[in-house]
Amino acid sequence: MQLAKQSFQVKGLDYCIRSAEIQDAAQLAKVRLQIDGETENMDRERGEAYLDREAFERLIEEDAKSLRNLFLVAEVDGHIAGFSRCEGNALNRTKHQVEFGVGVLQQFWGYRIGRKLLESSIHWADAQAIKKMNLKVLERNEKAIELYAQCGFEVEGVLKMDKRLADGNYYDTVMMGRIR
């Protein structure tokens, strides 16, 4: 699905949220790799489950055609600062819901980019009559959990000892959902 471009200015930073386009694919591969290396809040370590330009091109093409998928990017001065994706499916029993994921480059934390990506996704989901959005977040990512709660998500469960991080300790993953 495609969304109209939206412009924002937060703390002196101008950026836009728009649908991903084929020409973003190479940059998305680099940005995703960088984000994975900047924080342990993601599912992957840097380089794991790597998606190259061609893989992103396929995702962007498929998502643009699907009424149940949405791929957004946040753009600052022609460069991608973050992205989000909602992925649904066509199975009758679960086609009423989508899974949300987001990533923002660390240098752009604090400019509400993640929030704007989330809010745009929620607005899209509501307009598509999607009944439920799901997401997973690492228990120690308290700022994200707070943001999700502010946007109507509730904790639905906890996956115990779900991730092992660089400190050698295991952490829980919080499953959250928003029902329209």
mmCIF file with all atom_site columns, C-alpha atoms in Angstrom:
data_model
loop_
_atom_site.group_PDB
_atom_site.id
_atom_site.type_symbol
_atom_site.label_atom_id
_atom_site.label_alt_id
_atom_site.label_comp_id
_atom_site.label_asym_id
_atom_site.label_entity_id
_atom_site.label_seq_id
_atom_site.pdbx_PDB_ins_code
_atom_site.Cartn_x
_atom_site.Cartn_y
_atom_site.Cartn_z
_atom_site.occupancy
_atom_site.B_iso_or_equiv
_atom_site.pdbx_formal_charge
_atom_site.auth_seq_id
_atom_site.auth_comp_id
_atom_site.auth_asym_id
_atom_site.auth_atom_id
_atom_site.pdbx_PDB_model_num
ATOM 1   C CA . MET A 1 1   ? 0.000   0.000   0.000  1.00 0.00 ? 1   MET A CA 1
ATOM 2   C CA . GLN A 1 2   ? 1.196   3.533   -0.685 1.00 0.00 ? 2   GLN A CA 1
ATOM 3   C CA . LEU A 1 3   ? 0.703   6.580   1.563  1.00 0.00 ? 3   LEU A CA 1
ATOM 4   C CA . ALA A 1 4   ? 0.968   10.273  0.802  1.00 0.00 ? 4   ALA A CA 1
ATOM 5   C CA . LYS A 1 5   ? 4.141   12.028  1.947  1.00 0.00 ? 5   LYS A CA 1
ATOM 6   C CA . GLN A 1 6   ? 3.900   13.866  5.276  1.00 0.00 ? 6   GLN A CA 1
ATOM 7   C CA . SER A 1 7   ? 6.367   16.552  6.394  1.00 0.00 ? 7   SER A CA 1
ATOM 8   C CA . PHE A 1 8   ? 7.452   17.286  9.961  1.00 0.00 ? 8   PHE A CA 1
ATOM 9   C CA . GLN A 1 9   ? 9.751   19.622  11.835 1.00 0.00 ? 9   GLN A CA 1
ATOM 10  C CA . VAL A 1 10  ? 10.858  18.548  15.304 1.00 0.00 ? 10  VAL A CA 1
ATOM 11  C CA . LYS A 1 11  ? 13.573  20.310  17.313 1.00 0.00 ? 11  LYS A CA 1
ATOM 12  C CA . GLY A 1 12  ? 14.797  22.057  14.168 1.00 0.00 ? 12  GLY A CA 1
ATOM 13  C CA . LEU A 1 13  ? 15.002  18.862  12.095 1.00 0.00 ? 13  LEU A CA 1
ATOM 14  C CA . ASP A 1 14  ? 12.935  18.730  8.908  1.00 0.00 ? 14  ASP A CA 1
ATOM 15  C CA . TYR A 1 15  ? 11.950  15.269  7.724  1.00 0.00 ? 15  TYR A CA 1
ATOM 16  C CA . CYS A 1 16  ? 9.223   13.463  5.883  1.00 0.00 ? 16  CYS A CA 1
ATOM 17  C CA . ILE A 1 17  ? 7.468   10.149  6.252  1.00 0.00 ? 17  ILE A CA 1
ATOM 18  C CA . ARG A 1 18  ? 6.590   8.497   2.952  1.00 0.00 ? 18  ARG A CA 1
ATOM 19  C CA . SER A 1 19  ? 6.085   5.128   1.347  1.00 0.00 ? 19  SER A CA 1
ATOM 20  C CA . ALA A 1 20  ? 9.248   3.268   0.440  1.00 0.00 ? 20  ALA A CA 1
ATOM 21  C CA . GLU A 1 21  ? 10.156  3.393   -3.252 1.00 0.00 ? 21  GLU A CA 1
ATOM 22  C CA . ILE A 1 22  ? 12.270  1.049   -5.382 1.00 0.00 ? 22  ILE A CA 1
ATOM 23  C CA . GLN A 1 23  ? 15.112  3.593   -5.535 1.00 0.00 ? 23  GLN A CA 1
ATOM 24  C CA . ASP A 1 24  ? 15.356  3.401   -1.697 1.00 0.00 ? 24  ASP A CA 1
ATOM 25  C CA . ALA A 1 25  ? 16.391  -0.268  -1.761 1.00 0.00 ? 25  ALA A CA 1
ATOM 26  C CA . ALA A 1 26  ? 20.195  0.131   -1.715 1.00 0.00 ? 26  ALA A CA 1
ATOM 27  C CA . GLN A 1 27  ? 20.043  2.765   0.998  1.00 0.00 ? 27  GLN A CA 1
ATOM 28  C CA . LEU A 1 28  ? 17.628  0.653   3.064  1.00 0.00 ? 28  LEU A CA 1
ATOM 29  C CA . ALA A 1 29  ? 20.074  -2.262  3.002  1.00 0.00 ? 29  ALA A CA 1
ATOM 30  C CA . LYS A 1 30  ? 22.786  -0.009  4.468  1.00 0.00 ? 30  LYS A CA 1
ATOM 31  C CA . VAL A 1 31  ? 20.492  1.684   6.997  1.00 0.00 ? 31  VAL A CA 1
ATOM 32  C CA . ARG A 1 32  ? 19.117  -1.624  8.320  1.00 0.00 ? 32  ARG A CA 1
ATOM 33  C CA . LEU A 1 33  ? 22.650  -2.976  8.712  1.00 0.00 ? 33  LEU A CA 1
ATOM 34  C CA . GLN A 1 34  ? 23.709  0.175   10.592 1.00 0.00 ? 34  GLN A CA 1
ATOM 35  C CA . ILE A 1 35  ? 20.653  0.165   12.877 1.00 0.00 ? 35  ILE A CA 1
ATOM 36  C CA . ASP A 1 36  ? 21.248  -3.484  13.760 1.00 0.00 ? 36  ASP A CA 1
ATOM 37  C CA . GLY A 1 37  ? 24.766  -2.550  14.870 1.00 0.00 ? 37  GLY A CA 1
ATOM 38  C CA . GLU A 1 38  ? 23.757  0.514   16.881 1.00 0.00 ? 38  GLU A CA 1
ATOM 39  C CA . THR A 1 39  ? 21.393  -1.087  19.370 1.00 0.00 ? 39  THR A CA 1
ATOM 40  C CA . GLU A 1 40  ? 20.606  -4.429  20.908 1.00 0.00 ? 40  GLU A CA 1
ATOM 41  C CA . ASN A 1 41  ? 16.893  -3.590  20.829 1.00 0.00 ? 41  ASN A CA 1
ATOM 42  C CA . MET A 1 42  ? 16.569  -5.189  17.398 1.00 0.00 ? 42  MET A CA 1
ATOM 43  C CA . ASP A 1 43  ? 16.102  -8.916  16.771 1.00 0.00 ? 43  ASP A CA 1
ATOM 44  C CA . ARG A 1 44  ? 19.357  -9.196  14.836 1.00 0.00 ? 44  ARG A CA 1
ATOM 45  C CA . GLU A 1 45  ? 23.010  -8.488  15.380 1.00 0.00 ? 45  GLU A CA 1
ATOM 46  C CA . ARG A 1 46  ? 24.766  -6.499  12.665 1.00 0.00 ? 46  ARG A CA 1
ATOM 47  C CA . GLY A 1 47  ? 24.959  -8.604  9.498  1.00 0.00 ? 47  GLY A CA 1
ATOM 48  C CA . GLU A 1 48  ? 22.509  -11.312 10.559 1.00 0.00 ? 48  GLU A CA 1
ATOM 49  C CA . ALA A 1 49  ? 19.604  -12.066 8.209  1.00 0.00 ? 49  ALA A CA 1
ATOM 50  C CA . TYR A 1 50  ? 21.097  -9.499  5.834  1.00 0.00 ? 50  TYR A CA 1
ATOM 51  C CA . LEU A 1 51  ? 18.794  -8.117  3.152  1.00 0.00 ? 51  LEU A CA 1
ATOM 52  C CA . ASP A 1 52  ? 20.545  -6.798  0.043  1.00 0.00 ? 52  ASP A CA 1
ATOM 53  C CA . ARG A 1 53  ? 19.271  -4.233  -2.459 1.00 0.00 ? 53  ARG A CA 1
ATOM 54  C CA . GLU A 1 54  ? 17.428  -6.878  -4.482 1.00 0.00 ? 54  GLU A CA 1
ATOM 55  C CA . ALA A 1 55  ? 15.654  -8.243  -1.407 1.00 0.00 ? 55  ALA A CA 1
ATOM 56  C CA . PHE A 1 56  ? 14.493  -4.741  -0.469 1.00 0.00 ? 56  PHE A CA 1
ATOM 57  C CA . GLU A 1 57  ? 13.327  -4.143  -4.031 1.00 0.00 ? 57  GLU A CA 1
ATOM 58  C CA . ARG A 1 58  ? 11.151  -7.263  -3.830 1.00 0.00 ? 58  ARG A CA 1
ATOM 59  C CA . LEU A 1 59  ? 9.743   -6.225  -0.422 1.00 0.00 ? 59  LEU A CA 1
ATOM 60  C CA . ILE A 1 60  ? 8.942   -2.723  -1.645 1.00 0.00 ? 60  ILE A CA 1
ATOM 61  C CA . GLU A 1 61  ? 7.243   -4.040  -4.799 1.00 0.00 ? 61  GLU A CA 1
ATOM 62  C CA . GLU A 1 62  ? 5.203   -6.625  -2.890 1.00 0.00 ? 62  GLU A CA 1
ATOM 63  C CA . ASP A 1 63  ? 4.203   -4.175  -0.152 1.00 0.00 ? 63  ASP A CA 1
ATOM 64  C CA . ALA A 1 64  ? 3.128   -1.519  -2.664 1.00 0.00 ? 64  ALA A CA 1
ATOM 65  C CA . LYS A 1 65  ? 0.698   -4.023  -4.229 1.00 0.00 ? 65  LYS A CA 1
ATOM 66  C CA . SER A 1 66  ? -0.660  -5.429  -0.965 1.00 0.00 ? 66  SER A CA 1
ATOM 67  C CA . LEU A 1 67  ? -3.586  -3.952  0.930  1.00 0.00 ? 67  LEU A CA 1
ATOM 68  C CA . ARG A 1 68  ? -2.251  -5.632  4.111  1.00 0.00 ? 68  ARG A CA 1
ATOM 69  C CA . ASN A 1 69  ? 1.353   -4.391  4.032  1.00 0.00 ? 69  ASN A CA 1
ATOM 70  C CA . LEU A 1 70  ? 2.839   -0.941  4.501  1.00 0.00 ? 70  LEU A CA 1
ATOM 71  C CA . PHE A 1 71  ? 6.503   0.011   4.142  1.00 0.00 ? 71  PHE A CA 1
ATOM 72  C CA . LEU A 1 72  ? 7.377   3.556   5.253  1.00 0.00 ? 72  LEU A CA 1
ATOM 73  C CA . VAL A 1 73  ? 10.644  5.480   5.356  1.00 0.00 ? 73  VAL A CA 1
ATOM 74  C CA . ALA A 1 74  ? 11.650  8.604   7.239  1.00 0.00 ? 74  ALA A CA 1
ATOM 75  C CA . GLU A 1 75  ? 13.753  10.842  5.026  1.00 0.00 ? 75  GLU A CA 1
ATOM 76  C CA . VAL A 1 76  ? 16.076  13.666  6.128  1.00 0.00 ? 76  VAL A CA 1
ATOM 77  C CA . ASP A 1 77  ? 17.775  15.733  3.413  1.00 0.00 ? 77  ASP A CA 1
ATOM 78  C CA . GLY A 1 78  ? 17.383  12.938  0.864  1.00 0.00 ? 78  GLY A CA 1
ATOM 79  C CA . HIS A 1 79  ? 18.750  10.261  3.204  1.00 0.00 ? 79  HIS A CA 1
ATOM 80  C CA . ILE A 1 80  ? 16.810  7.544   4.988  1.00 0.00 ? 80  ILE A CA 1
ATOM 81  C CA . ALA A 1 81  ? 16.874  8.057   8.768  1.00 0.00 ? 81  ALA A CA 1
ATOM 82  C CA . GLY A 1 82  ? 14.543  5.195   9.661  1.00 0.00 ? 82  GLY A CA 1
ATOM 83  C CA . PHE A 1 83  ? 11.819  2.919   8.418  1.00 0.00 ? 83  PHE A CA 1
ATOM 84  C CA . SER A 1 84  ? 8.824   0.913   9.558  1.00 0.00 ? 84  SER A CA 1
ATOM 85  C CA . ARG A 1 85  ? 6.850   -1.939  8.161  1.00 0.00 ? 85  ARG A CA 1
ATOM 86  C CA . CYS A 1 86  ? 3.456   -3.463  8.771  1.00 0.00 ? 86  CYS A CA 1
ATOM 87  C CA . GLU A 1 87  ? 3.087   -6.977  7.470  1.00 0.00 ? 87  GLU A CA 1
ATOM 88  C CA . GLY A 1 88  ? -0.191  -8.796  7.216  1.00 0.00 ? 88  GLY A CA 1
ATOM 89  C CA . ASN A 1 89  ? -1.350  -11.911 5.420  1.00 0.00 ? 89  ASN A CA 1
ATOM 90  C CA . ALA A 1 90  ? -4.330  -13.268 3.500  1.00 0.00 ? 90  ALA A CA 1
ATOM 91  C CA . LEU A 1 91  ? -5.223  -16.142 5.836  1.00 0.00 ? 91  LEU A CA 1
ATOM 92  C CA . ASN A 1 92  ? -8.898  -15.894 6.740  1.00 0.00 ? 92  ASN A CA 1
ATOM 93  C CA . ARG A 1 93  ? -8.323  -16.420 10.457 1.00 0.00 ? 93  ARG A CA 1
ATOM 94  C CA . THR A 1 94  ? -5.579  -13.792 10.818 1.00 0.00 ? 94  THR A CA 1
ATOM 95  C CA . LYS A 1 95  ? -6.008  -11.329 7.955  1.00 0.00 ? 95  LYS A CA 1
ATOM 96  C CA . HIS A 1 96  ? -7.548  -8.829  10.396 1.00 0.00 ? 96  HIS A CA 1
ATOM 97  C CA . GLN A 1 97  ? -4.120  -8.119  11.935 1.00 0.00 ? 97  GLN A CA 1
ATOM 98  C CA . VAL A 1 98  ? -0.633  -6.868  11.026 1.00 0.00 ? 98  VAL A CA 1
ATOM 99  C CA . GLU A 1 99  ? 2.788   -7.054  12.665 1.00 0.00 ? 99  GLU A CA 1
ATOM 100 C CA . PHE A 1 100 ? 4.563   -3.703  13.152 1.00 0.00 ? 100 PHE A CA 1
ATOM 101 C CA . GLY A 1 101 ? 8.324   -3.186  13.237 1.00 0.00 ? 101 GLY A CA 1
ATOM 102 C CA . VAL A 1 102 ? 10.434  -0.032  13.258 1.00 0.00 ? 102 VAL A CA 1
ATOM 103 C CA . GLY A 1 103 ? 14.062  1.086   13.218 1.00 0.00 ? 103 GLY A CA 1
ATOM 104 C CA . VAL A 1 104 ? 15.637  4.553   13.422 1.00 0.00 ? 104 VAL A CA 1
ATOM 105 C CA . LEU A 1 105 ? 19.311  5.478   13.073 1.00 0.00 ? 105 LEU A CA 1
ATOM 106 C CA . GLN A 1 106 ? 20.730  6.430   16.457 1.00 0.00 ? 106 GLN A CA 1
ATOM 107 C CA . GLN A 1 107 ? 21.763  9.930   15.327 1.00 0.00 ? 107 GLN A CA 1
ATOM 108 C CA . PHE A 1 108 ? 18.057  10.668  14.792 1.00 0.00 ? 108 PHE A CA 1
ATOM 109 C CA . TRP A 1 109 ? 16.761  9.406   18.132 1.00 0.00 ? 109 TRP A CA 1
ATOM 110 C CA . GLY A 1 110 ? 14.854  12.096  20.019 1.00 0.00 ? 110 GLY A CA 1
ATOM 111 C CA . TYR A 1 111 ? 13.207  13.688  16.966 1.00 0.00 ? 111 TYR A CA 1
ATOM 112 C CA . ARG A 1 112 ? 9.994   11.661  17.241 1.00 0.00 ? 112 ARG A CA 1
ATOM 113 C CA . ILE A 1 113 ? 10.701  9.809   13.995 1.00 0.00 ? 113 ILE A CA 1
ATOM 114 C CA . GLY A 1 114 ? 9.739   6.449   15.496 1.00 0.00 ? 114 GLY A CA 1
ATOM 115 C CA . ARG A 1 115 ? 6.541   7.975   16.878 1.00 0.00 ? 115 ARG A CA 1
ATOM 116 C CA . LYS A 1 116 ? 5.616   9.526   13.523 1.00 0.00 ? 116 LYS A CA 1
ATOM 117 C CA . LEU A 1 117 ? 6.252   6.219   11.724 1.00 0.00 ? 117 LEU A CA 1
ATOM 118 C CA . LEU A 1 118 ? 4.065   4.456   14.296 1.00 0.00 ? 118 LEU A CA 1
ATOM 119 C CA . GLU A 1 119 ? 1.288   7.053   14.151 1.00 0.00 ? 119 GLU A CA 1
ATOM 120 C CA . SER A 1 120 ? 1.273   6.948   10.338 1.00 0.00 ? 120 SER A CA 1
ATOM 121 C CA . SER A 1 121 ? 1.033   3.161   10.469 1.00 0.00 ? 121 SER A CA 1
ATOM 122 C CA . ILE A 1 122 ? -1.817  3.284   12.979 1.00 0.00 ? 122 ILE A CA 1
ATOM 123 C CA . HIS A 1 123 ? -3.699  5.790   10.830 1.00 0.00 ? 123 HIS A CA 1
ATOM 124 C CA . TRP A 1 124 ? -3.206  3.534   7.779  1.00 0.00 ? 124 TRP A CA 1
ATOM 125 C CA . ALA A 1 125 ? -4.313  0.423   9.700  1.00 0.00 ? 125 ALA A CA 1
ATOM 126 C CA . ASP A 1 126 ? -7.453  2.155   10.932 1.00 0.00 ? 126 ASP A CA 1
ATOM 127 C CA . ALA A 1 127 ? -8.268  3.376   7.403  1.00 0.00 ? 127 ALA A CA 1
ATOM 128 C CA . GLN A 1 128 ? -7.825  -0.188  6.099  1.00 0.00 ? 128 GLN A CA 1
ATOM 129 C CA . ALA A 1 129 ? -10.185 -1.536  8.806  1.00 0.00 ? 129 ALA A CA 1
ATOM 130 C CA . ILE A 1 130 ? -7.365  -3.625  10.242 1.00 0.00 ? 130 ILE A CA 1
ATOM 131 C CA . LYS A 1 131 ? -8.604  -4.692  13.657 1.00 0.00 ? 131 LYS A CA 1
ATOM 132 C CA . LYS A 1 132 ? -5.285  -5.408  15.372 1.00 0.00 ? 132 LYS A CA 1
ATOM 133 C CA . MET A 1 133 ? -1.646  -4.351  15.273 1.00 0.00 ? 133 MET A CA 1
ATOM 134 C CA . ASN A 1 134 ? 0.960   -6.520  17.003 1.00 0.00 ? 134 ASN A CA 1
ATOM 135 C CA . LEU A 1 135 ? 4.569   -5.856  17.905 1.00 0.00 ? 135 LEU A CA 1
ATOM 136 C CA . LYS A 1 136 ? 7.388   -7.243  20.006 1.00 0.00 ? 136 LYS A CA 1
ATOM 137 C CA . VAL A 1 137 ? 9.767   -5.141  22.093 1.00 0.00 ? 137 VAL A CA 1
ATOM 138 C CA . LEU A 1 138 ? 12.697  -5.991  24.320 1.00 0.00 ? 138 LEU A CA 1
ATOM 139 C CA . GLU A 1 139 ? 11.770  -5.610  28.006 1.00 0.00 ? 139 GLU A CA 1
ATOM 140 C CA . ARG A 1 140 ? 14.603  -3.194  28.706 1.00 0.00 ? 140 ARG A CA 1
ATOM 141 C CA . ASN A 1 141 ? 13.505  -0.814  25.922 1.00 0.00 ? 141 ASN A CA 1
ATOM 142 C CA . GLU A 1 142 ? 11.343  1.143   28.345 1.00 0.00 ? 142 GLU A CA 1
ATOM 143 C CA . LYS A 1 143 ? 11.035  4.261   26.169 1.00 0.00 ? 143 LYS A CA 1
ATOM 144 C CA . ALA A 1 144 ? 9.581   2.199   23.317 1.00 0.00 ? 144 ALA A CA 1
ATOM 145 C CA . ILE A 1 145 ? 7.185   0.364   25.635 1.00 0.00 ? 145 ILE A CA 1
ATOM 146 C CA . GLU A 1 146 ? 6.012   3.729   26.985 1.00 0.00 ? 146 GLU A CA 1
ATOM 147 C CA . LEU A 1 147 ? 5.513   5.077   23.446 1.00 0.00 ? 147 LEU A CA 1
ATOM 148 C CA . TYR A 1 148 ? 3.542   2.019   22.398 1.00 0.00 ? 148 TYR A CA 1
ATOM 149 C CA . ALA A 1 149 ? 1.334   2.288   25.497 1.00 0.00 ? 149 ALA A CA 1
ATOM 150 C CA . GLN A 1 150 ? 0.694   5.978   24.737 1.00 0.00 ? 150 GLN A CA 1
ATOM 151 C CA . CYS A 1 151 ? -0.450  4.946   21.246 1.00 0.00 ? 151 CYS A CA 1
ATOM 152 C CA . GLY A 1 152 ? -2.952  2.410   22.559 1.00 0.00 ? 152 GLY A CA 1
ATOM 153 C CA . PHE A 1 153 ? -0.922  -0.788  22.699 1.00 0.00 ? 153 PHE A CA 1
ATOM 154 C CA . GLU A 1 154 ? -1.332  -3.114  25.666 1.00 0.00 ? 154 GLU A CA 1
ATOM 155 C CA . VAL A 1 155 ? 0.933   -5.844  26.956 1.00 0.00 ? 155 VAL A CA 1
ATOM 156 C CA . GLU A 1 156 ? -0.492  -9.201  25.881 1.00 0.00 ? 156 GLU A CA 1
ATOM 157 C CA . GLY A 1 157 ? 2.287   -11.478 27.011 1.00 0.00 ? 157 GLY A CA 1
ATOM 158 C CA . VAL A 1 158 ? 5.948   -11.966 27.757 1.00 0.00 ? 158 VAL A CA 1
ATOM 159 C CA . LEU A 1 159 ? 8.389   -14.340 26.104 1.00 0.00 ? 159 LEU A CA 1
ATOM 160 C CA . LYS A 1 160 ? 10.725  -15.322 28.929 1.00 0.00 ? 160 LYS A CA 1
ATOM 161 C CA . MET A 1 161 ? 14.487  -15.420 28.289 1.00 0.00 ? 161 MET A CA 1
ATOM 162 C CA . ASP A 1 162 ? 13.792  -14.640 24.636 1.00 0.00 ? 162 ASP A CA 1
ATOM 163 C CA . LYS A 1 163 ? 17.021  -12.824 23.723 1.00 0.00 ? 163 LYS A CA 1
ATOM 164 C CA . ARG A 1 164 ? 20.631  -13.253 24.819 1.00 0.00 ? 164 ARG A CA 1
ATOM 165 C CA . LEU A 1 165 ? 22.502  -9.978  24.561 1.00 0.00 ? 165 LEU A CA 1
ATOM 166 C CA . ALA A 1 166 ? 26.178  -9.037  24.486 1.00 0.00 ? 166 ALA A CA 1
ATOM 167 C CA . ASP A 1 167 ? 26.383  -8.893  28.298 1.00 0.00 ? 167 ASP A CA 1
ATOM 168 C CA . GLY A 1 168 ? 25.660  -12.632 28.341 1.00 0.00 ? 168 GLY A CA 1
ATOM 169 C CA . ASN A 1 169 ? 22.315  -12.180 30.089 1.00 0.00 ? 169 ASN A CA 1
ATOM 170 C CA . TYR A 1 170 ? 18.919  -13.285 28.839 1.00 0.00 ? 170 TYR A CA 1
ATOM 171 C CA . TYR A 1 171 ? 16.086  -10.788 28.457 1.00 0.00 ? 171 TYR A CA 1
ATOM 172 C CA . ASP A 1 172 ? 12.347  -11.079 28.017 1.00 0.00 ? 172 ASP A CA 1
ATOM 173 C CA . THR A 1 173 ? 10.448  -9.872  24.975 1.00 0.00 ? 173 THR A CA 1
ATOM 174 C CA . VAL A 1 174 ? 7.164   -8.062  25.575 1.00 0.00 ? 174 VAL A CA 1
ATOM 175 C CA . MET A 1 175 ? 4.356   -8.783  23.129 1.00 0.00 ? 175 MET A CA 1
ATOM 176 C CA . MET A 1 176 ? 1.997   -5.850  22.694 1.00 0.00 ? 176 MET A CA 1
ATOM 177 C CA . GLY A 1 177 ? -1.170  -5.365  20.693 1.00 0.00 ? 177 GLY A CA 1
ATOM 178 C CA . ARG A 1 178 ? -3.504  -2.553  19.744 1.00 0.00 ? 178 ARG A CA 1
ATOM 179 C CA . ILE A 1 179 ? -7.096  -3.416  18.979 1.00 0.00 ? 179 ILE A CA 1
ATOM 180 C CA . ARG A 1 180 ? -9.161  -0.922  17.001 1.00 0.00 ? 180 ARG A CA 1
#
